mmCIF file of C-alpha atoms in Angstrom:
data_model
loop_
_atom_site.group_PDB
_atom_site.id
_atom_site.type_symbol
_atom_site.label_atom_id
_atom_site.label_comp_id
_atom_site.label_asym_id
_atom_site.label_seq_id
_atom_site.Cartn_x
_atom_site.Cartn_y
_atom_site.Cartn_z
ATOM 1 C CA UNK A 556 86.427 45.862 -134.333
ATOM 2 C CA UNK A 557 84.944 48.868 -131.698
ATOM 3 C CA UNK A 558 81.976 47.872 -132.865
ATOM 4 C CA UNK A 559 81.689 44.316 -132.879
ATOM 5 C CA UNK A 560 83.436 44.723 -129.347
ATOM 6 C CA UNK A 561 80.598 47.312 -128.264
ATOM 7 C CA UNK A 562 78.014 44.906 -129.549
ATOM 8 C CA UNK A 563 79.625 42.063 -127.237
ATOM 9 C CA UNK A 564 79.796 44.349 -124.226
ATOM 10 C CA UNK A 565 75.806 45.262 -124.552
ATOM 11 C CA UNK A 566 75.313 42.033 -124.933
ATOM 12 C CA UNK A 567 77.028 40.725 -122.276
ATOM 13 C CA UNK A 568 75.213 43.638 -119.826
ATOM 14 C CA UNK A 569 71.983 42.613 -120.857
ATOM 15 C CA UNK A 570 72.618 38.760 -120.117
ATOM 16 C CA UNK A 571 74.201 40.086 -116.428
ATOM 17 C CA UNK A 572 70.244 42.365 -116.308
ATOM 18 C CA UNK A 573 68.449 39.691 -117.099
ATOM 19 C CA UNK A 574 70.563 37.233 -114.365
ATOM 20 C CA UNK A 575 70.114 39.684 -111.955
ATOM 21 C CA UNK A 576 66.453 40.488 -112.343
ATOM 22 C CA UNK A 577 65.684 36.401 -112.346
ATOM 23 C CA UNK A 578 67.841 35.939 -108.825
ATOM 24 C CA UNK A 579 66.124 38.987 -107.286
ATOM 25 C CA UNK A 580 62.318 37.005 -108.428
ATOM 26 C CA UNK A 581 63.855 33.949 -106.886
ATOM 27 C CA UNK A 582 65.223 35.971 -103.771
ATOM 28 C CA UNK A 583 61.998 37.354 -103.267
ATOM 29 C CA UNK A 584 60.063 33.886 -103.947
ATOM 30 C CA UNK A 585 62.291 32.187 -101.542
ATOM 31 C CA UNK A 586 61.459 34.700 -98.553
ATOM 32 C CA UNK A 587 57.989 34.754 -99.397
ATOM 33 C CA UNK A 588 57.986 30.761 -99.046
ATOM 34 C CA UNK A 589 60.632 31.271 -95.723
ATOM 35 C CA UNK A 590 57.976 33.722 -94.644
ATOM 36 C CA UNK A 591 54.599 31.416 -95.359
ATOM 37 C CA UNK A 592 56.952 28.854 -93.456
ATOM 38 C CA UNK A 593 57.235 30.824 -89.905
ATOM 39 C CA UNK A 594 53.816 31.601 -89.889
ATOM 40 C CA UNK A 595 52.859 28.388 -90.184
ATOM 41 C CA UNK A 596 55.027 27.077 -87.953
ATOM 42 C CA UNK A 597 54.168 29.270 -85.337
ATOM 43 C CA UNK A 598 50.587 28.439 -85.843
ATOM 44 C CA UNK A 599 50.919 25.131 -85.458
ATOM 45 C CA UNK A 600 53.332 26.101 -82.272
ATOM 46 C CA UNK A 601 50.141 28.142 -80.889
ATOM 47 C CA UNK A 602 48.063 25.557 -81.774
ATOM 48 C CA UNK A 603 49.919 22.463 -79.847
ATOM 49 C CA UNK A 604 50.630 25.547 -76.593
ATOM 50 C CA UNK A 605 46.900 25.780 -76.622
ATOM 51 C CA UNK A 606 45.911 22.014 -76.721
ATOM 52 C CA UNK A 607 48.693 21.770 -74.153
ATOM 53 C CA UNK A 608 47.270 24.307 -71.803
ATOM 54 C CA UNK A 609 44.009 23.101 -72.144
ATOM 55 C CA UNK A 610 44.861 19.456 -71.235
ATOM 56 C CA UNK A 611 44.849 21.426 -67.348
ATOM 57 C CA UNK A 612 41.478 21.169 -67.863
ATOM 58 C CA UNK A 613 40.019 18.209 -65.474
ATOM 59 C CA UNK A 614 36.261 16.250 -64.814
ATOM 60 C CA UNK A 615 35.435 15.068 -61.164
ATOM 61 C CA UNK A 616 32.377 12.915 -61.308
ATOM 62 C CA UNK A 617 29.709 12.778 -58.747
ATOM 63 C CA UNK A 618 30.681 9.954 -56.369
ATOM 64 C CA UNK A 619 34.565 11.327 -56.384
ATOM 65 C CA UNK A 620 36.755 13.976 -54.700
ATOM 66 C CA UNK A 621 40.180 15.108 -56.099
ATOM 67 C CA UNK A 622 43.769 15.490 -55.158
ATOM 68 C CA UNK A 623 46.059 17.972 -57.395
ATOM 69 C CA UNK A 624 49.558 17.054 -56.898
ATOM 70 C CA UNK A 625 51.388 20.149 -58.172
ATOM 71 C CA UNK A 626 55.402 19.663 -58.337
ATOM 72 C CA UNK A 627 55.099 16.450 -56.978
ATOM 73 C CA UNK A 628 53.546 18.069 -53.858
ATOM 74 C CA UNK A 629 50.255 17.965 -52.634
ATOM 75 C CA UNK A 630 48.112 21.038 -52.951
ATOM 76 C CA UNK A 631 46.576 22.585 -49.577
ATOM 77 C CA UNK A 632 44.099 24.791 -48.303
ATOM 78 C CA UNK A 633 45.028 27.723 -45.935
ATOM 79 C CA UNK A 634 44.831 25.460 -42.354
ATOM 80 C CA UNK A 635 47.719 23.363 -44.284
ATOM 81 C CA UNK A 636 45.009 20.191 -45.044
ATOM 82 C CA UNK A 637 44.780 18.575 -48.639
ATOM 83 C CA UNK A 638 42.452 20.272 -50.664
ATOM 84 C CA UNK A 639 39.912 18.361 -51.688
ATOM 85 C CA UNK A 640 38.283 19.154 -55.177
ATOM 86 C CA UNK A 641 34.745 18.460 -55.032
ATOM 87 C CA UNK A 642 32.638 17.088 -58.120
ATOM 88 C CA UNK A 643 32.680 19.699 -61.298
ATOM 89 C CA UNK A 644 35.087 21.158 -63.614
ATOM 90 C CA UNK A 645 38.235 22.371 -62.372
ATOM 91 C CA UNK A 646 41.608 23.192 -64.184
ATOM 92 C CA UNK A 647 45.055 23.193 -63.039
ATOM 93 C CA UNK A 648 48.410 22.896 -64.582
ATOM 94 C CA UNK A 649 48.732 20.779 -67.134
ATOM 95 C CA UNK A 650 50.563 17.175 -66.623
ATOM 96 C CA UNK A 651 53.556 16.370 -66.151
ATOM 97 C CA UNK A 652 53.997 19.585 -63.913
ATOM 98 C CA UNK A 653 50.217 18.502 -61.815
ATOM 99 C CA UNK A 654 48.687 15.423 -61.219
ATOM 100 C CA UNK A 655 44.953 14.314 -60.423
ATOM 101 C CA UNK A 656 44.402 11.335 -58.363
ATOM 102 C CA UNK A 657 40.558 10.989 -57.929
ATOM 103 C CA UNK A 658 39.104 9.136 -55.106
ATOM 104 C CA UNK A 659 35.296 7.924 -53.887
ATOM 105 C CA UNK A 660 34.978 8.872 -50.417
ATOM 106 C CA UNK A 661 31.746 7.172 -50.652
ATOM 107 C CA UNK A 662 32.504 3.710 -51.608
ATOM 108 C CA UNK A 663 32.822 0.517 -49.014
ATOM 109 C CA UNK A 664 35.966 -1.442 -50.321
ATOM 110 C CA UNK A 665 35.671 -5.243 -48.964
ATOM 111 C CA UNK A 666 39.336 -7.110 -48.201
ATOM 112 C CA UNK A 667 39.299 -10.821 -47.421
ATOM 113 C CA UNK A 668 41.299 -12.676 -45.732
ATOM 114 C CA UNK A 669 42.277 -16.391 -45.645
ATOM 115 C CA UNK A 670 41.020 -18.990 -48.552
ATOM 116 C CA UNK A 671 38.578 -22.192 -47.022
ATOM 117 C CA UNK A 672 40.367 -25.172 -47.512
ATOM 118 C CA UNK A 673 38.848 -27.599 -50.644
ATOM 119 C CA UNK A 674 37.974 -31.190 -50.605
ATOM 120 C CA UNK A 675 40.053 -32.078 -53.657
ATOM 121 C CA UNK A 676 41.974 -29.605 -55.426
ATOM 122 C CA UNK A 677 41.907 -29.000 -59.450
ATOM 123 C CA UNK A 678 43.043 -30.984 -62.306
ATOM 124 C CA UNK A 679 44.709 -27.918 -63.746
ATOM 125 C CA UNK A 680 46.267 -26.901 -60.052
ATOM 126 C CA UNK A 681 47.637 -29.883 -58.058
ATOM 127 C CA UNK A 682 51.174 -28.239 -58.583
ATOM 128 C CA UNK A 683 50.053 -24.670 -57.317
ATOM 129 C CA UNK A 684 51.858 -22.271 -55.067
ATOM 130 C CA UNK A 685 50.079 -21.635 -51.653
ATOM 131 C CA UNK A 686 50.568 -17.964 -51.609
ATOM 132 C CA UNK A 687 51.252 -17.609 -47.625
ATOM 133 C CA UNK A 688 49.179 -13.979 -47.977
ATOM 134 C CA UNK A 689 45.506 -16.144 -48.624
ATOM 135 C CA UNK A 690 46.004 -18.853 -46.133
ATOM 136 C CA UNK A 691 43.582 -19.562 -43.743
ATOM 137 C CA UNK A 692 45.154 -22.008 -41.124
ATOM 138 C CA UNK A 693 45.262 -20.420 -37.665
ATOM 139 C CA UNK A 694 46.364 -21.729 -34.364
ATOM 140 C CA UNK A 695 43.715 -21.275 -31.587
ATOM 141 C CA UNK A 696 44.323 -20.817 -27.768
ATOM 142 C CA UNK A 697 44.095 -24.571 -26.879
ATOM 143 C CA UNK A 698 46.363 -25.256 -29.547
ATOM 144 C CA UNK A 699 43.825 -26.587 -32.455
ATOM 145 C CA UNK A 700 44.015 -25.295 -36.035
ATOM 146 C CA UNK A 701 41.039 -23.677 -37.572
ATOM 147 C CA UNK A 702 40.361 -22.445 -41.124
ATOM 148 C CA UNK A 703 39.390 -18.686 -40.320
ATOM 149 C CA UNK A 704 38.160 -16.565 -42.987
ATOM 150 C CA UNK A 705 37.086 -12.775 -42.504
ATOM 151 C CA UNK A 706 35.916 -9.982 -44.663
ATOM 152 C CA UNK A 707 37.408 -6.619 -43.699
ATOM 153 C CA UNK A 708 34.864 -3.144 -44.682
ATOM 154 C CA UNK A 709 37.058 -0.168 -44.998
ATOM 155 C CA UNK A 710 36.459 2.909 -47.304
ATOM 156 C CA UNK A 711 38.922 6.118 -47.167
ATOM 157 C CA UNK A 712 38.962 8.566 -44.649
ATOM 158 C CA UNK A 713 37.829 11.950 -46.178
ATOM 159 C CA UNK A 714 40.206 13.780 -42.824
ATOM 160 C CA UNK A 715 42.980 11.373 -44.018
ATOM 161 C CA UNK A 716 42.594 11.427 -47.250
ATOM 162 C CA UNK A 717 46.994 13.013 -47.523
ATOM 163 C CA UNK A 718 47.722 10.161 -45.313
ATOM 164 C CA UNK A 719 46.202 7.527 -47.913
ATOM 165 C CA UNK A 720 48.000 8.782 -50.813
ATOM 166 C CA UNK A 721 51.425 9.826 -49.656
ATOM 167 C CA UNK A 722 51.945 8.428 -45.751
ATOM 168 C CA UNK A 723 52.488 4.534 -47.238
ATOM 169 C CA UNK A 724 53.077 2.846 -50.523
ATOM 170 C CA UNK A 725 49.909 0.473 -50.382
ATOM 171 C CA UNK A 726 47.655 1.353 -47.503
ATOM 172 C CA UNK A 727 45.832 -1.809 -48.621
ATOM 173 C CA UNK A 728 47.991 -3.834 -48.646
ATOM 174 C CA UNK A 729 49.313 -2.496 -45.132
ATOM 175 C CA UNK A 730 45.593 -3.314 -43.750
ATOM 176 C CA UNK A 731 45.324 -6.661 -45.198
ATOM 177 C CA UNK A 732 48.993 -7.416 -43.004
ATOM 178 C CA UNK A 733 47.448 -5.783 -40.291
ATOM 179 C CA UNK A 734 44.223 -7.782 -40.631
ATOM 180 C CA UNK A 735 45.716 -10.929 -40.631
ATOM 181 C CA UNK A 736 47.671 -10.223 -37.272
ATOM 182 C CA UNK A 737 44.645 -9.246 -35.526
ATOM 183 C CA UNK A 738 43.163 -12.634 -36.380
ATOM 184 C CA UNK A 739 46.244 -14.424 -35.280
ATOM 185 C CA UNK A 740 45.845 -12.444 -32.000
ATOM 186 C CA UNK A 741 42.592 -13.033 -31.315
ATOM 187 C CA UNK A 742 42.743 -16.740 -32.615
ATOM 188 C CA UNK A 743 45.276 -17.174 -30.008
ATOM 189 C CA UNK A 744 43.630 -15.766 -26.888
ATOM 190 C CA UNK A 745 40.559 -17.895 -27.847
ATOM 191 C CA UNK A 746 39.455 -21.347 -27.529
ATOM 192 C CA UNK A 747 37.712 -23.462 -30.141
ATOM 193 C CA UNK A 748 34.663 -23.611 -28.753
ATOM 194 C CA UNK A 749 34.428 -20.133 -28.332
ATOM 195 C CA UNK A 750 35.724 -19.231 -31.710
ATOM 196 C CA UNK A 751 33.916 -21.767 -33.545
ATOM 197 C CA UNK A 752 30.498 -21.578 -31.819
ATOM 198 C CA UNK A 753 30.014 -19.749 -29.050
ATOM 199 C CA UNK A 754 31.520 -16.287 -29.153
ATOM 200 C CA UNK A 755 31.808 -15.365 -32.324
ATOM 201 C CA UNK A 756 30.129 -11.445 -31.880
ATOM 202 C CA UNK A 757 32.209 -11.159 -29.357
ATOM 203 C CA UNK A 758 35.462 -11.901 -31.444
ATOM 204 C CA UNK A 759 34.228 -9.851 -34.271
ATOM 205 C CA UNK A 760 33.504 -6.937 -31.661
ATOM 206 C CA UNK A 761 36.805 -7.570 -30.300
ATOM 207 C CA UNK A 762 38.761 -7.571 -34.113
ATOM 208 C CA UNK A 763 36.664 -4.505 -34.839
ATOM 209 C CA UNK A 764 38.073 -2.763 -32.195
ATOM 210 C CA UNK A 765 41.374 -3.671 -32.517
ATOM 211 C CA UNK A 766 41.860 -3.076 -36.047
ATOM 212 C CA UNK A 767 40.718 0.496 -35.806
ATOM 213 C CA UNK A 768 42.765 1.322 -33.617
ATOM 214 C CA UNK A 769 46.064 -0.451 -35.126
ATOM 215 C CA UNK A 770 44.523 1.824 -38.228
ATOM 216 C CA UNK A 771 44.799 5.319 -36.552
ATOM 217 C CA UNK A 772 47.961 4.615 -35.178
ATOM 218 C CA UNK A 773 49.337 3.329 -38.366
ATOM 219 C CA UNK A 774 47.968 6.686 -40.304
ATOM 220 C CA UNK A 775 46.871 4.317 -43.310
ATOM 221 C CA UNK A 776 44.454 7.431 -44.220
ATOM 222 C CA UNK A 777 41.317 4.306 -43.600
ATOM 223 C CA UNK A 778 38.492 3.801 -41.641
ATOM 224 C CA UNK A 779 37.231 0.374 -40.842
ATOM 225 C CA UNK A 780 33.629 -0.473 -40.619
ATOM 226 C CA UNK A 781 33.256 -3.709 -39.632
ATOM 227 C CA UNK A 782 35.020 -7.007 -39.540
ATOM 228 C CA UNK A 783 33.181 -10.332 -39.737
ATOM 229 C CA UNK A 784 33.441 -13.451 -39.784
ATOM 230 C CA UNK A 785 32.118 -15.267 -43.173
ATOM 231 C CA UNK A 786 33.429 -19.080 -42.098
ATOM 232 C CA UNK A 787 34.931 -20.851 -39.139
ATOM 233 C CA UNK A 788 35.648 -24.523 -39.916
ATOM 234 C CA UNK A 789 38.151 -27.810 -38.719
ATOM 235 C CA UNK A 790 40.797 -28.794 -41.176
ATOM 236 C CA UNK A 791 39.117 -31.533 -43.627
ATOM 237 C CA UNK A 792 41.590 -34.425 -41.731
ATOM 238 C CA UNK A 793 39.287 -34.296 -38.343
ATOM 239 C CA UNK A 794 36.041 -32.615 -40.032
ATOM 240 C CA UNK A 795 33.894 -36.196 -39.490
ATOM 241 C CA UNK A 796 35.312 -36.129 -35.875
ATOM 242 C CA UNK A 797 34.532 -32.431 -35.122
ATOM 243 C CA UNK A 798 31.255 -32.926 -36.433
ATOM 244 C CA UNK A 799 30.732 -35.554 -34.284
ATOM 245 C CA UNK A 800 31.937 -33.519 -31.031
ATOM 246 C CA UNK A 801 29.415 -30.627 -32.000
ATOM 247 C CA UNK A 802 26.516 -32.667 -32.501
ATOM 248 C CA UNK A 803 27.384 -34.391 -29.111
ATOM 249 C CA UNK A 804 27.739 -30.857 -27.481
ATOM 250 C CA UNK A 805 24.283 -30.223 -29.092
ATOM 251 C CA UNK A 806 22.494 -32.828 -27.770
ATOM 252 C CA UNK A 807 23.627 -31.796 -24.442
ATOM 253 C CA UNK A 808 22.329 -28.265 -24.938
ATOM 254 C CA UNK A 809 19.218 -29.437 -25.952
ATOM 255 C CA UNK A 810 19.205 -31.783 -23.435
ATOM 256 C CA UNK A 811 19.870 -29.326 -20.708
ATOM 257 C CA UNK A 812 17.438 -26.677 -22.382
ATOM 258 C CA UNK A 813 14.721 -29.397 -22.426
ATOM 259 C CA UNK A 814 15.509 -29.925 -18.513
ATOM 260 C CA UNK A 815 15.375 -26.562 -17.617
ATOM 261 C CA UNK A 816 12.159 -26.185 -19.132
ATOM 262 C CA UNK A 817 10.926 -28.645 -17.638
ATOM 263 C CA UNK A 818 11.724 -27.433 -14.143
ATOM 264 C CA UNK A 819 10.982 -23.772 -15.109
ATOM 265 C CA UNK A 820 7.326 -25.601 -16.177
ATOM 266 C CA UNK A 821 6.852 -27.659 -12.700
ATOM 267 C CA UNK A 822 8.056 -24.669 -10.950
ATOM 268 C CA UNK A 823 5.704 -22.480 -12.540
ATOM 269 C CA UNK A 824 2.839 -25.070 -12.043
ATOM 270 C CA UNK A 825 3.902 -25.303 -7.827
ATOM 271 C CA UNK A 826 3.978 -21.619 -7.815
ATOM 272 C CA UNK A 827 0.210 -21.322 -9.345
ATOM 273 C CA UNK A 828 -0.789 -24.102 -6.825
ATOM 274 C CA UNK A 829 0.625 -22.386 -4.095
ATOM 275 C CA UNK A 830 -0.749 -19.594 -4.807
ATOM 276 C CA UNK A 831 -4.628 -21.082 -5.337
ATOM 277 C CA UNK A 832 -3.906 -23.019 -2.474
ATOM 278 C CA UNK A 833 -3.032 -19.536 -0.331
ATOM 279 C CA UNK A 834 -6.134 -17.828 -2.127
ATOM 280 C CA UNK A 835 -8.851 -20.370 -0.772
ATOM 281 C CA UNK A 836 -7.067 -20.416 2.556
ATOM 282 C CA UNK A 837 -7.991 -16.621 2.371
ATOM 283 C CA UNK A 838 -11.338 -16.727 1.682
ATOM 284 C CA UNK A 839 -12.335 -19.895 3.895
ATOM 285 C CA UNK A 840 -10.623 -17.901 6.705
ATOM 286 C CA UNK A 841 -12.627 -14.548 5.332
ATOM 287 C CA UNK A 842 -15.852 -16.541 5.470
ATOM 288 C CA UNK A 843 -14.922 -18.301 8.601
ATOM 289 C CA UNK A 844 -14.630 -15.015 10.743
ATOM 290 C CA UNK A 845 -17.615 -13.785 8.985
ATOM 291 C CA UNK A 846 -19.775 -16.514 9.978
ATOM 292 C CA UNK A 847 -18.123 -16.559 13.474
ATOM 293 C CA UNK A 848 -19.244 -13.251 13.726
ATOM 294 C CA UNK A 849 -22.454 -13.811 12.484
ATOM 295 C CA UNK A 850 -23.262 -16.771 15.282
ATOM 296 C CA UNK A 851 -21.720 -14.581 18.094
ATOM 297 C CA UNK A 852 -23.653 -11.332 17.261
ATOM 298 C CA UNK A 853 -26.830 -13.636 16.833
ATOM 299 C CA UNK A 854 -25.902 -15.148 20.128
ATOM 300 C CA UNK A 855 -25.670 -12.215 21.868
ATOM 301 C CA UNK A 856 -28.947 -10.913 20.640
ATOM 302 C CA UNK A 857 -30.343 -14.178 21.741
ATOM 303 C CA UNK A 858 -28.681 -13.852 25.374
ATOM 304 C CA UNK A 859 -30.323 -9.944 25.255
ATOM 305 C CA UNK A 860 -34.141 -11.319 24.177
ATOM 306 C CA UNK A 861 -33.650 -14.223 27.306
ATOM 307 C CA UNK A 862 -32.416 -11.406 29.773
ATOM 308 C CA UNK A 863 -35.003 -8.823 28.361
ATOM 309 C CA UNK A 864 -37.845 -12.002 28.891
ATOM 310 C CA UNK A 865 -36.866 -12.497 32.495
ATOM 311 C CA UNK A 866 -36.264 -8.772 33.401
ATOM 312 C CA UNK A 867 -40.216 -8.128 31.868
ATOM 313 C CA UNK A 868 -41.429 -11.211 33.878
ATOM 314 C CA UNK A 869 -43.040 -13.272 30.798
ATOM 315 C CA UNK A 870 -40.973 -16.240 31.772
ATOM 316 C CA UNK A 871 -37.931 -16.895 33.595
ATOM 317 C CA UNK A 872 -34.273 -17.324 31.994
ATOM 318 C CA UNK A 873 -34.265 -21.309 32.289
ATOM 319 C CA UNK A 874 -37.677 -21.606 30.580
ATOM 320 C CA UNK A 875 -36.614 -19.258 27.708
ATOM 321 C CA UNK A 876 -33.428 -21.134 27.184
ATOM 322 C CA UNK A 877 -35.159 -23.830 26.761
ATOM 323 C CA UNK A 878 -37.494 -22.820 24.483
ATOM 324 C CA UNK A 879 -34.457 -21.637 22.548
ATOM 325 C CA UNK A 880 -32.392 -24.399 22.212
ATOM 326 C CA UNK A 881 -35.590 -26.339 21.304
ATOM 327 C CA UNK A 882 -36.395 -23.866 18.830
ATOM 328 C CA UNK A 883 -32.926 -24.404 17.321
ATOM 329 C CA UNK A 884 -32.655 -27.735 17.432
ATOM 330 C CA UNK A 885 -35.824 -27.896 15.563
ATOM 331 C CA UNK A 886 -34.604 -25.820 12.968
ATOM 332 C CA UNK A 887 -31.024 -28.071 12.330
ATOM 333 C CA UNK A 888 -32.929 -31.409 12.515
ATOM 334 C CA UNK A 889 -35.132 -29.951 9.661
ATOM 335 C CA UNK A 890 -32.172 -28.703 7.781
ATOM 336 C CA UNK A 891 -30.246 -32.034 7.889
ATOM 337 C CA UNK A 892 -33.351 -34.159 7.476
ATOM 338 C CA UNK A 893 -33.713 -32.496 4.062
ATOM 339 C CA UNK A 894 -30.309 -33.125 3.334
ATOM 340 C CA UNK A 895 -30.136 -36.852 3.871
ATOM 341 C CA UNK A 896 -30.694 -38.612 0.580
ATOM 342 C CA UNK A 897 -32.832 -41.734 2.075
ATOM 343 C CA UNK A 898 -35.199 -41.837 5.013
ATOM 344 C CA UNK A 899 -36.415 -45.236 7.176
ATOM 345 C CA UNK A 900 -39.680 -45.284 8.602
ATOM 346 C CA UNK A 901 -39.803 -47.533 11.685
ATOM 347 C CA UNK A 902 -43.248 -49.581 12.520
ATOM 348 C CA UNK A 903 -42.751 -50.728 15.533
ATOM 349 C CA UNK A 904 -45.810 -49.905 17.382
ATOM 350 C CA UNK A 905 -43.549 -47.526 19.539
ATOM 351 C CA UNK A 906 -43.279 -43.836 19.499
ATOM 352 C CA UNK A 907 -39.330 -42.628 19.048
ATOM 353 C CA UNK A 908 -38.473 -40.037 21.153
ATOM 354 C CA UNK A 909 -35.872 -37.719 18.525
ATOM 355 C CA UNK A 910 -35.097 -34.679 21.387
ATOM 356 C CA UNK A 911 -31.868 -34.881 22.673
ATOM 357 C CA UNK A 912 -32.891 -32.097 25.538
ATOM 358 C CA UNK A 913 -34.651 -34.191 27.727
ATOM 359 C CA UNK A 914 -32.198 -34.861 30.163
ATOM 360 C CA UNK A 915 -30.819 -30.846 29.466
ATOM 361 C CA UNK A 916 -34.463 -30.137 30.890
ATOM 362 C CA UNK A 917 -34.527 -32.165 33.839
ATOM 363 C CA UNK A 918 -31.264 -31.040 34.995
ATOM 364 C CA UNK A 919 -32.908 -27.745 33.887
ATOM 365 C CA UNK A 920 -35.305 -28.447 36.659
#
C-alpha cells in the first residue's frame, strides 16, 4: 500500500512539474506577445505624432501672402500689424490649434451691380424671383427711372489686410451694399440727361470718390480702383420714345455744331480779308509816301537847277520854267500816248496845236 501510495504521490508531482513548466512557457509567450504589442503600438503612436506635426508644414504660392491664425488669434509682428507670410515654405502649428488663410494681394476682383432689363424673359424663368440685390432700376434727380449697371474694381489692401479677414463677416458683400447706395446717391442728385449722355466721367469720377472713401471709413480691409459705368438705358416701356428724344437732341447738336462752324468759317474768312485788306492799305500808303517823296525831292532839285540857271545868268527863272514844264509835259504825253491802245490820225489840212502851255507862256510874258 506505501508503495502504490508513493507511486501515486510521484506521479501526481510530476503532472503538477509538468503544469507548471507549460503555464510559465505560456506566461512568458503571453508577455512576449503583450510586449511586441506596446512597441507596436507606440510606433504607430510616433508614427501618427509625426504625420501630425508635420501637417504644420504649409506652401504659399507666388501670387499669395499668408495669414496664421494661431488660437483663433491672428499672428503679429513686433509693431502689433498682421504678419504677412510671403511666398515659400513656412510651418506653424498644426490645425486645429493654427489656421492659414492665403490671400492674392495682387489680383483685381470685379463686383457688378444691377442686371439690364430683357426684352422677353425665359421659357424656363417666367416664374423667377427678382432678387432685390441684382436690380437695376434707379430713380434719377428729375424723377425718371433708369436701368444703371456698374462694375466695381477692388482688390485687398495689403495695410488692411487684419481688417479684411476679421473687422466684418463679408467685406464683399459689405461693398456691393455700399456700392449700390452710392449709385442711388448719385442717381438722385443727377438728371437724365446728364446721367445718360452727357456726364457720365463725371459721375464715375464722382462714385469713385465716394466709394473710397465710404471704404476707409468702413475698415472693409479694400481698396477700390475704379468704378464704371458698363450701361445706362430707359426701361423697355418708353425705350422707342427715348430713342426718339435722343435722336431729336442729336440733330440739334449737330445742327448747332454745323452752325457754329459755319460762323467760326465766315469769321475766319472776314478776319483773313481784313487783314489783306489792312496789308495792301499798308503798302499803297508805303509806296504812296515813297513816291511823294520821290516827286518832292525831284522837285526841289528842279527848283535848285532853275535858281542855280538864273543866279549864273544862262537864262532867267521864267524862261527855265518854261522849258521845264515843257520838258515834262513832253515826257507824260509820250508816256500816255504809248499807253492808249488806238490812235486817230486827223487829215484835215490843219495843223493841231497839242501844248496846253500856250496861254501859261503868254501870261509868262
Amino acid at each position: 500500500m506505501r508503495k502504490g501510495e508513493c507511486k501515486v504521490q510521484s506521479a501526481k508531482y510530476k503532472v503538477q512539474s509538468t503544469n507548471r513548466g507549460q503555464q510559465a512557457v505560456a506566461h512568458h509567450r503571453r508577455a512576449g506577445r503583450l510586449g511586441l504589442h506596446f512597441a507596436l503600438c507606440t510606433l504607430q503612436f510616433a508614427l501618427v505624432i509625426g504625420i501630425y506635426l508635420l501637417s504644420g508644414f504649409f506652401v504659399v504660392r507666388g501670387n499669395e501672402t499668408a495669414v496664421v491664425r494661431r488660437f483663433g488669434a491672428a499672428v503679429k509682428n513686433a509693431n502689433g500689424e498682421v504678419r504677412l507670410w510671403p511666398s515659400g515654405w513656412h510651418y506653424d502649428c498644426p490645425w486645429p490649434f493654427a489656421v492659414v488663410d492665403r490671400i492674392n494681394l495682387n489680383e483685381i476682383r470685379t463686383l457688378k451691380i444691377g442686371d439690364l432689363e430683357q426684352d422677353a424673359p425665359a421659357t424656363n424663368s417666367f416664374l423667377r424671383n427678382v432678387d432685390p440685390a441684382r436690380q437695376a432700376q434707379f430713380l434719377s434727380g428729375d424723377k425718371n427711372i433708369l436701368n444703371v449697371q456698374i462694375s466695381v474694381s477692388y482688390r485687398v489692401s495689403e495695410s488692411a489686410v487684419g481688417e479684411f479677414l476679421f473687422a466684418a463677416v463679408s467685406s464683399e458683400r459689405r461693398l456691393r451694399t455700399l456700392a449700390e447706395s452710392v449709385l442711388a446717391d448719385a442717381m438722385l442728385l443727377s438728371g437724365v440727361d446728364f446721367a445718360h449722355t452727357l456726364g457720365r466721367n463725371e459721375l464715375r469720377e464722382r462714385m469713385t470718390a465716394d466709394l473710397q472713401r465710404l471704404v476707409r471709413e468702413q475698415r472693409l480691409g479694400l481698396t477700390v480702383d475704379d468704378v464704371t459705368i458698363a450701361n445706362v438705358s430707359p426701361p423697355l416701356r418708353v425705350k422707342a420714345e427715348f430713342i426718339d428724344v435722343m435722336n431729336a437732341r442729336a440733330d440739334k447738336e449737330t445742327a448747332i455744331n454745323q452752325a457754329r462752324a459755319y460762323s467760326e468759317q465766315r469769321e475766319a474768312e472776314g478776319r483773313g480779308v481784313a487783314r489783306q485788306t489792312i496789308d495792301s492799305a499798308e503798302v499803297f500808303r508805303r509806296q504812296s509816301v515813297e513816291a511823294a517823296k520821290a516827286e518832292a525831292e525831284s522837285f526841289s532839285k528842279l527848283i535848285a537847277q532853275l535858281r542855280s540857271d538864273e543866279q549864273s545868268g544862262r537864262r532867267s527863272y521864267a524862261e527855265s520854267r518854261q522849258l521845264a514844264m515843257r520838258r515834262k509835259y513832253l515826257d507824260t504825253l509820250e508816256e500816255v500816248l504809248r499807253k492808249v491802245a488806238a490812235k486817230v490820225v486827223l487829215d484835215s489840212g490843219q495843223a493841231i496845236d497839242l501844248t496846253i502851255l500856250r496861254e501859261q507862256k503868254s501870261s509868262a510874258k
